[in-house]
XYZ file of C-alpha atoms in Angstrom:
173
model
C 100.913 39.870 82.749
C 104.337 41.315 80.524
C 107.111 39.010 80.086
C 110.556 39.620 78.281
C 112.296 36.488 77.172
C 115.974 36.070 75.908
C 116.455 33.720 73.185
C 117.173 30.808 73.053
C 113.913 30.234 75.363
C 114.559 27.992 78.550
C 111.823 25.537 79.786
C 111.514 27.549 83.157
C 111.180 30.720 81.436
C 107.779 29.656 80.030
C 106.223 27.892 83.468
C 104.325 30.740 84.451
C 103.171 32.157 81.093
C 99.585 31.617 80.338
C 97.231 32.699 77.562
C 96.168 36.051 77.497
C 100.160 36.934 78.198
C 101.696 39.365 76.454
C 105.968 38.757 75.507
C 108.592 40.337 73.974
C 111.443 38.609 72.686
C 115.032 39.264 72.359
C 117.267 37.183 70.931
C 117.312 35.755 67.600
C 114.308 34.158 65.647
C 113.603 31.994 62.611
C 110.998 33.220 59.944
C 109.710 29.311 58.763
C 106.472 29.045 56.714
C 105.106 26.038 54.853
C 108.022 24.796 53.193
C 110.753 25.288 55.254
C 108.529 23.664 58.273
C 108.198 20.522 55.180
C 111.784 21.072 54.747
C 112.661 20.797 58.579
C 111.038 17.730 58.971
C 112.512 16.153 55.626
C 116.023 17.437 55.813
C 116.472 18.557 59.410
C 117.277 21.701 60.690
C 120.023 24.251 58.840
C 120.663 25.437 62.659
C 120.340 24.518 66.139
C 116.903 25.143 66.906
C 116.944 23.743 70.249
C 114.772 26.949 72.310
C 114.499 28.537 68.890
C 111.572 31.250 68.201
C 110.070 30.074 64.589
C 107.973 32.962 62.881
C 104.941 32.344 60.293
C 106.429 35.158 58.222
C 107.430 35.819 54.643
C 109.027 38.828 55.163
C 110.223 41.478 52.492
C 113.523 41.779 52.076
C 116.054 44.228 49.950
C 119.245 42.835 48.522
C 122.139 45.178 48.270
C 125.295 43.867 46.660
C 125.912 40.833 49.302
C 123.861 42.376 51.532
C 120.153 42.147 53.020
C 117.660 44.538 54.795
C 114.598 43.741 56.141
C 111.834 46.243 54.636
C 108.719 44.182 56.262
C 108.205 41.607 58.528
C 104.310 40.388 59.503
C 103.018 37.061 60.231
C 101.048 34.776 57.929
C 98.378 32.522 58.740
C 99.220 30.280 61.004
C 96.876 27.211 60.279
C 98.584 26.461 57.208
C 101.483 25.136 59.421
C 98.794 22.788 61.246
C 100.292 19.417 59.441
C 103.683 20.315 60.165
C 103.627 22.130 63.162
C 103.274 19.405 66.025
C 106.346 17.303 64.159
C 108.775 20.139 64.227
C 107.863 21.362 67.499
C 109.018 17.910 68.753
C 112.241 19.005 67.468
C 112.803 21.742 70.103
C 111.735 24.976 69.464
C 109.962 26.811 72.002
C 107.857 29.622 70.684
C 105.873 29.825 67.276
C 104.789 33.192 66.128
C 102.228 33.583 63.913
C 98.504 34.793 63.040
C 95.158 32.997 63.965
C 94.285 29.727 65.622
C 95.973 26.508 65.201
C 94.567 23.046 65.769
C 94.680 20.422 68.930
C 97.680 18.510 67.273
C 99.537 21.630 67.709
C 97.847 22.223 71.390
C 99.102 18.539 72.198
C 102.861 19.244 71.096
C 102.735 22.704 72.741
C 101.741 20.833 76.117
C 104.088 17.768 75.361
C 107.009 20.212 74.665
C 106.396 23.241 77.274
C 105.746 25.686 74.228
C 104.273 28.401 73.624
C 101.921 29.763 70.338
C 102.246 33.473 70.074
C 100.019 36.004 68.146
C 101.377 38.953 66.117
C 99.129 41.428 65.300
C 98.390 41.614 61.397
C 98.944 44.554 59.226
C 101.764 45.613 61.555
C 104.566 44.424 59.034
C 106.300 48.109 59.037
C 106.256 48.130 63.028
C 107.436 44.830 63.916
C 110.569 45.898 61.529
C 111.522 48.388 63.944
C 112.829 45.912 66.363
C 114.766 43.819 63.732
C 118.187 44.629 64.456
C 120.181 42.496 61.745
C 119.909 39.477 59.621
C 122.184 37.290 60.878
C 121.998 34.776 57.860
C 119.137 32.925 55.568
C 119.022 29.539 54.502
C 117.202 27.710 51.928
C 116.833 30.440 49.391
C 116.326 27.915 46.437
C 112.642 27.924 48.437
C 112.136 31.836 47.269
C 112.415 34.753 49.481
C 109.256 34.571 51.556
C 109.820 30.813 51.688
C 113.323 30.786 52.821
C 114.451 30.530 56.834
C 115.414 33.790 58.018
C 117.536 34.234 61.111
C 116.991 37.581 62.202
C 118.416 38.979 65.538
C 115.752 40.846 67.343
C 115.625 43.329 70.274
C 112.298 44.041 72.335
C 110.123 42.242 69.530
C 106.427 42.622 69.824
C 104.168 43.102 71.502
C 103.103 39.316 71.348
C 100.087 37.790 72.712
C 100.081 34.167 73.958
C 97.361 32.587 72.266
C 98.182 29.055 73.392
C 100.026 27.975 76.183
C 102.179 25.296 77.486
C 99.060 24.033 79.865
C 96.640 23.405 77.008
C 94.708 26.959 77.461
C 93.639 28.614 74.156
C 92.344 31.998 73.451
C 90.320 30.282 70.850
C 88.431 28.275 72.832
C-alpha cells in the first residue's frame, strides 16, 4: 500500500500503516546523525519535534554567501543510532528515516510512541535531493556539516519503505 503523509505527523495517520508499505512525505524533515541524537538527549531539541520526521543522513551542502543549497542527501546506517533512538522517539518524533535495521529497543519505542522506522534506498542521494524544496534552517553547525541538524522542506520525499511499524512488525525478522 502507498501512503502520502504530511509532516508534522498525527497519530491517526499511522494507525493503518504496516511494514512493507511505501510512504512519501511532504512538509519538513530534520536530519540527525549520531552527534545530533546525543545532543537532543543532553540539551533538548532546538525545534519542536512533536510529530517530526528524523532522517539519519549527512547531507552534502554547498554554501553560497549566506545561503545553503542541497547537493545530495542519502541515508546513513541507522544502527549507529541504536543507543539514542528509543529515548529520542520518546521526545515526540513519529517517523525515523534511515538505512538498514534497528534493534529491539527501537522496536519497543516505535510501539510505545505509535511511530515508524522507514528506509530510504542507499545510493539514491542525488534522487532524494530533487524532493528537497528548500533548506529552512540549520542548528548545531558546530558539530560539522554532516552532523548538524538540517531542517528541510520537502515535497513527495520518497519512496520510503516501512521497515518497522508501530505494531512491532519488522521486515528484518
